[in-house]
PDB file of C-alpha atoms in Angstrom:
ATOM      1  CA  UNK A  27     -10.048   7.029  -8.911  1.00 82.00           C
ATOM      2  CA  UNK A  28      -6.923   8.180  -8.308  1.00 94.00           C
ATOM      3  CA  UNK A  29      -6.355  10.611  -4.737  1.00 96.00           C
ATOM      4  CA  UNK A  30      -3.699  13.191  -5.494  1.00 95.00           C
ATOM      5  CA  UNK A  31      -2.595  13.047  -2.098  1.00 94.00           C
ATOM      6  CA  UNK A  32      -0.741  10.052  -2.392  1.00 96.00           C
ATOM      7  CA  UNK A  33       2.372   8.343  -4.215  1.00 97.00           C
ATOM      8  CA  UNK A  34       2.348   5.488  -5.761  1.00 97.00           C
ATOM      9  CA  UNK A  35       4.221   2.302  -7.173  1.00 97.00           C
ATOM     10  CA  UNK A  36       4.388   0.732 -10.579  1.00 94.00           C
ATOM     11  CA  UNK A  37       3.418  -2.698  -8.695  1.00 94.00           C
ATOM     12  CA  UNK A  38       0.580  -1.017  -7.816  1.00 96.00           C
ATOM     13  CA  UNK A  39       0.767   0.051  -3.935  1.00 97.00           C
ATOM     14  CA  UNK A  40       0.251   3.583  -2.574  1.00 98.00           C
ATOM     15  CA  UNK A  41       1.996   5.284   0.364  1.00 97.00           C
ATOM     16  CA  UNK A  42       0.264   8.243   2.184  1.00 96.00           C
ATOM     17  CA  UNK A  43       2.333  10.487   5.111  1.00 92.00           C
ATOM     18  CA  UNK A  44       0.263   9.906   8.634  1.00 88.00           C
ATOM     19  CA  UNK A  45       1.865  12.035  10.612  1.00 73.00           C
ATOM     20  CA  UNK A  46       4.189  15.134  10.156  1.00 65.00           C
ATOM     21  CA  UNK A  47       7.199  14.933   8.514  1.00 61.00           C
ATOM     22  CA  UNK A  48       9.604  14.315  11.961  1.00 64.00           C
ATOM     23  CA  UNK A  49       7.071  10.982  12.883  1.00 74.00           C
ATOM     24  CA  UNK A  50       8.427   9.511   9.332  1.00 89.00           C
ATOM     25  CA  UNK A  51       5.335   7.265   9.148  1.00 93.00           C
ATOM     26  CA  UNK A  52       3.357   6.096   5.932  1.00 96.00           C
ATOM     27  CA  UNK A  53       0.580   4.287   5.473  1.00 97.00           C
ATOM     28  CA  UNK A  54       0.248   1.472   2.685  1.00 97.00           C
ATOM     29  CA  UNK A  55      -2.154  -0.338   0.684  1.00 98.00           C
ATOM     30  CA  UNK A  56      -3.401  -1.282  -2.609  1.00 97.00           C
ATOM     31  CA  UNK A  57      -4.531   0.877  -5.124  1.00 97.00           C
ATOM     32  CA  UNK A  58      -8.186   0.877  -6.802  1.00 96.00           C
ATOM     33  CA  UNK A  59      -6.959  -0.726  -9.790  1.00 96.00           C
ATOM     34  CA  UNK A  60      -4.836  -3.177  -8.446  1.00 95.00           C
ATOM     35  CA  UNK A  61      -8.143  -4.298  -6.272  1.00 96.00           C
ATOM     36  CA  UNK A  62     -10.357  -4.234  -9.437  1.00 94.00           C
ATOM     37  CA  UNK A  63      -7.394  -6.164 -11.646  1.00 94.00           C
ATOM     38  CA  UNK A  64      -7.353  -9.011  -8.755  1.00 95.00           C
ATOM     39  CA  UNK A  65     -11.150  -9.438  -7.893  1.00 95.00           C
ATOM     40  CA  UNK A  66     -12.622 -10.110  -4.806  1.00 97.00           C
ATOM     41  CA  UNK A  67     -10.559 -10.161  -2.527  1.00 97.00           C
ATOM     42  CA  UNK A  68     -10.702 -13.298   0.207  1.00 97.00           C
ATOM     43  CA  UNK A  69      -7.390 -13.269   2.301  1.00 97.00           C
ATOM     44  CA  UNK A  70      -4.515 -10.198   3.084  1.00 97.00           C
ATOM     45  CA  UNK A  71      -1.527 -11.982   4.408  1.00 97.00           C
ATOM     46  CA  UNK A  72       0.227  -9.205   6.689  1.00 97.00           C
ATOM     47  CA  UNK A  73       3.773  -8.468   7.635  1.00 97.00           C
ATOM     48  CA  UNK A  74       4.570  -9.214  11.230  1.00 97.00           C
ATOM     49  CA  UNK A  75       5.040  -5.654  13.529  1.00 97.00           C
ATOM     50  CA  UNK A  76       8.660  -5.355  13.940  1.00 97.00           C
ATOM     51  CA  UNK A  77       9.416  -6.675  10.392  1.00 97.00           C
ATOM     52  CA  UNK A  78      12.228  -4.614   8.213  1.00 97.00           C
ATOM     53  CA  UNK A  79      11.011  -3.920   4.684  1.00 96.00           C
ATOM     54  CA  UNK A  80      13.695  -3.077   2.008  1.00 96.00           C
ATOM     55  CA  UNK A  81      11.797  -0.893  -1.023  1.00 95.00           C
ATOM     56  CA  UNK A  82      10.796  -3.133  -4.063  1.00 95.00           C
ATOM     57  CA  UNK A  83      10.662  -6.294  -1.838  1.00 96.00           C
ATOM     58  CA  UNK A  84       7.977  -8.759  -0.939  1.00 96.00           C
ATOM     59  CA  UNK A  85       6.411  -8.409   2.746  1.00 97.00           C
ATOM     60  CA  UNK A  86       3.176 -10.033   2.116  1.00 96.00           C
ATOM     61  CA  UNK A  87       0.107 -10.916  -0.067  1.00 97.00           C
ATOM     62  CA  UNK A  88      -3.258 -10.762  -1.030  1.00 97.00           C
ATOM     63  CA  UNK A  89      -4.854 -13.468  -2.319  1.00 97.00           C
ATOM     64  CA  UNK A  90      -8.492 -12.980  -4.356  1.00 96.00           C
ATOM     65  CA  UNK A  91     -10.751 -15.264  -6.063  1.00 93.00           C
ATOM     66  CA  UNK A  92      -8.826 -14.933  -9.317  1.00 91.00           C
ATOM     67  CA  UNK A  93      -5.268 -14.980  -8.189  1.00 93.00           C
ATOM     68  CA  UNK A  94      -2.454 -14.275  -5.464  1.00 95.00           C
ATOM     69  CA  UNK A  95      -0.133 -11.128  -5.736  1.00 95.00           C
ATOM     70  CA  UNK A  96       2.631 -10.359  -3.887  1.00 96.00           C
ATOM     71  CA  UNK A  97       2.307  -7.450  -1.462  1.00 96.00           C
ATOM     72  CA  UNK A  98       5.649  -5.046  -1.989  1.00 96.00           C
ATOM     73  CA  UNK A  99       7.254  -2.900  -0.025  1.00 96.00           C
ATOM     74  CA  UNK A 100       7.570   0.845  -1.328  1.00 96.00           C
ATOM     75  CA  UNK A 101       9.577   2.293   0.770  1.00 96.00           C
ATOM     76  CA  UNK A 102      12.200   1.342   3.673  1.00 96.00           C
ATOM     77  CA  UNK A 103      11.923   0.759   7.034  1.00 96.00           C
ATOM     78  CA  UNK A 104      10.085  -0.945  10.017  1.00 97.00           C
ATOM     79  CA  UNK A 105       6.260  -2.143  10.217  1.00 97.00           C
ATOM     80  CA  UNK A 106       4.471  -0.527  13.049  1.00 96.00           C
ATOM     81  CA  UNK A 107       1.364  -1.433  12.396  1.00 96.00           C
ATOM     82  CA  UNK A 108      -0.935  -3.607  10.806  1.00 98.00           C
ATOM     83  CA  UNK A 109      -4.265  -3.640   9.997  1.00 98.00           C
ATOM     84  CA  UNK A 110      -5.883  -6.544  11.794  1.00 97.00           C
ATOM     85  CA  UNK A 111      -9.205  -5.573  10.505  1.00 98.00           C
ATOM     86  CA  UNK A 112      -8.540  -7.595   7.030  1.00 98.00           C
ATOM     87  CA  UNK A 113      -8.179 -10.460   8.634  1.00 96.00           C
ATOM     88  CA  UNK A 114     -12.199 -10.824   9.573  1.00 97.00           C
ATOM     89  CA  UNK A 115     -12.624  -8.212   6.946  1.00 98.00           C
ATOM     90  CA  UNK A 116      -9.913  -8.512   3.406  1.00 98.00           C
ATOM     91  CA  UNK A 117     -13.152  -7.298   1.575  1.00 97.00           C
ATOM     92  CA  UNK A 118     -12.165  -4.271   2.653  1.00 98.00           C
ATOM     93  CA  UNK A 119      -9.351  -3.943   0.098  1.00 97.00           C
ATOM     94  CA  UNK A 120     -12.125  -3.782  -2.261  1.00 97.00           C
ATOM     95  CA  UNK A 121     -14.646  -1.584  -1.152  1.00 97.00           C
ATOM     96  CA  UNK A 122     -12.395   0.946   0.746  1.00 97.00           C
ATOM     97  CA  UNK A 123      -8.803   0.395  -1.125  1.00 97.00           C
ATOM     98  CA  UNK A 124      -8.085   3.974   0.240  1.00 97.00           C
ATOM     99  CA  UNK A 125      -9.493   4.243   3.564  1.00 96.00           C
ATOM    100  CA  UNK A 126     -10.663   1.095   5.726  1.00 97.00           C
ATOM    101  CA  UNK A 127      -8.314  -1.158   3.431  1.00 98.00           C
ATOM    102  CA  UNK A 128      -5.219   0.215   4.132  1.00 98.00           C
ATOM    103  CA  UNK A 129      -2.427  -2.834   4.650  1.00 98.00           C
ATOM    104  CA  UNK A 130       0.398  -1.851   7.170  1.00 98.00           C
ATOM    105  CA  UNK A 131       2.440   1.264   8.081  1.00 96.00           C
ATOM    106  CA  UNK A 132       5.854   1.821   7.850  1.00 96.00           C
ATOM    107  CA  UNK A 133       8.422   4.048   9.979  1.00 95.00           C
ATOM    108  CA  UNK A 134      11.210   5.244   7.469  1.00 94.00           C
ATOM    109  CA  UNK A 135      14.085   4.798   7.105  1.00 91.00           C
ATOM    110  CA  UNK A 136      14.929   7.944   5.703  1.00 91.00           C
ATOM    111  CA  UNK A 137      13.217  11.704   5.695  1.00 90.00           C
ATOM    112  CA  UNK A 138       9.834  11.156   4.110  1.00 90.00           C
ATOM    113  CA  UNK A 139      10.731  13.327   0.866  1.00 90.00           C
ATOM    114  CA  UNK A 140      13.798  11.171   0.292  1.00 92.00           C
ATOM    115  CA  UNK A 141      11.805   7.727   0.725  1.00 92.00           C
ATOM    116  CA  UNK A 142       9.007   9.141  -1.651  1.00 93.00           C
ATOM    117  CA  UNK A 143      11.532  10.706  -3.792  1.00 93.00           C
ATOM    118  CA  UNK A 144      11.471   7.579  -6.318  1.00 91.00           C
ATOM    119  CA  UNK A 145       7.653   6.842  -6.206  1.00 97.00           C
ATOM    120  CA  UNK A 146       4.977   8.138  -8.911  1.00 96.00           C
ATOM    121  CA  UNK A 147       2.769  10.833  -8.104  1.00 96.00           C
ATOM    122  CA  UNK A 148      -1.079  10.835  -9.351  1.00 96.00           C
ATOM    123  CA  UNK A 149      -0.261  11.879 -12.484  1.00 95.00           C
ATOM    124  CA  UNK A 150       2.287   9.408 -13.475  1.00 96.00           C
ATOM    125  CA  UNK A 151       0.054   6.523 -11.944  1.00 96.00           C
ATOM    126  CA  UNK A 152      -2.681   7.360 -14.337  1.00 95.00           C
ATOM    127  CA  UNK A 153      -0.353   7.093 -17.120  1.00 94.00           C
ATOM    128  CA  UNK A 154       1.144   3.851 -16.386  1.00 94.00           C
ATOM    129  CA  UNK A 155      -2.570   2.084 -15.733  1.00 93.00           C
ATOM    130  CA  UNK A 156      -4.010   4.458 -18.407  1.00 87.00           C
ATOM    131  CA  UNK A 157      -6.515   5.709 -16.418  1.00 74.00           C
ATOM    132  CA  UNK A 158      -5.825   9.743 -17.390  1.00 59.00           C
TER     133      UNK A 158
END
């Protein structure tokens, strides 16, 4: 499962635009296969509101059963919002990786065709976790 709507990164996290273009918002989270490679899923350790994030970097993790992962950053900017639901809920990464298991959202730093400019787009994704 793979929604064409989004981009994604090769670590595994996907970014989908929330508002229109000019609000320069994404939303992030994990992808399906990221959530099935790690298990279930037991604690989501979120960045704090007001946080910077620098693309490629660290900002949190998520912690299953099996393992913790690092949580990256895609893109650039400032966290405006977390998803305080994982932290009664981080099963929600699991069952909803693309809807109620979103992570955090992100204000750009740049025009949201120039942040997502680097990411994969379904397509690519597939390739790189052979899922096509």
């Amino acid at each position: 499962m793979i929604p064409e709507d989004l981009r994604y990164t090769d670590a595994h996290e996907w970014v989908r635009v929330t508002g229109d273009d000019a609000d320069h918002v994404v939303r992030v989270g994990i992808t399906d296969y990221a959530q099935r490679q790690l298990g279930d899923v037991v604690f989501v350790q979120l960045p704090e509101v007001g946080e910077r994030t620098v693309a490629g970097v660290a900002v949190g993790e998520v912690e299953s059963t099996k393992s913790v992962s690092d949580l990256f950053a895609p893109v650039s900017g400032e966290v405006t919002t977390v998803n305080q639901a994982l932290d009664d809920q981080p099963e929600l990464v699991n069952s909803e990786p693309y809807g109620g298991g979103w992570i955090f959202e992100i204000r750009l730093d740049e025009p949201v065709e120039q942040a997502l400019e680097g990411l994969l787009d379904a397509s690519a994704y597939g390739s790189l976790t052979n899922q096509t």
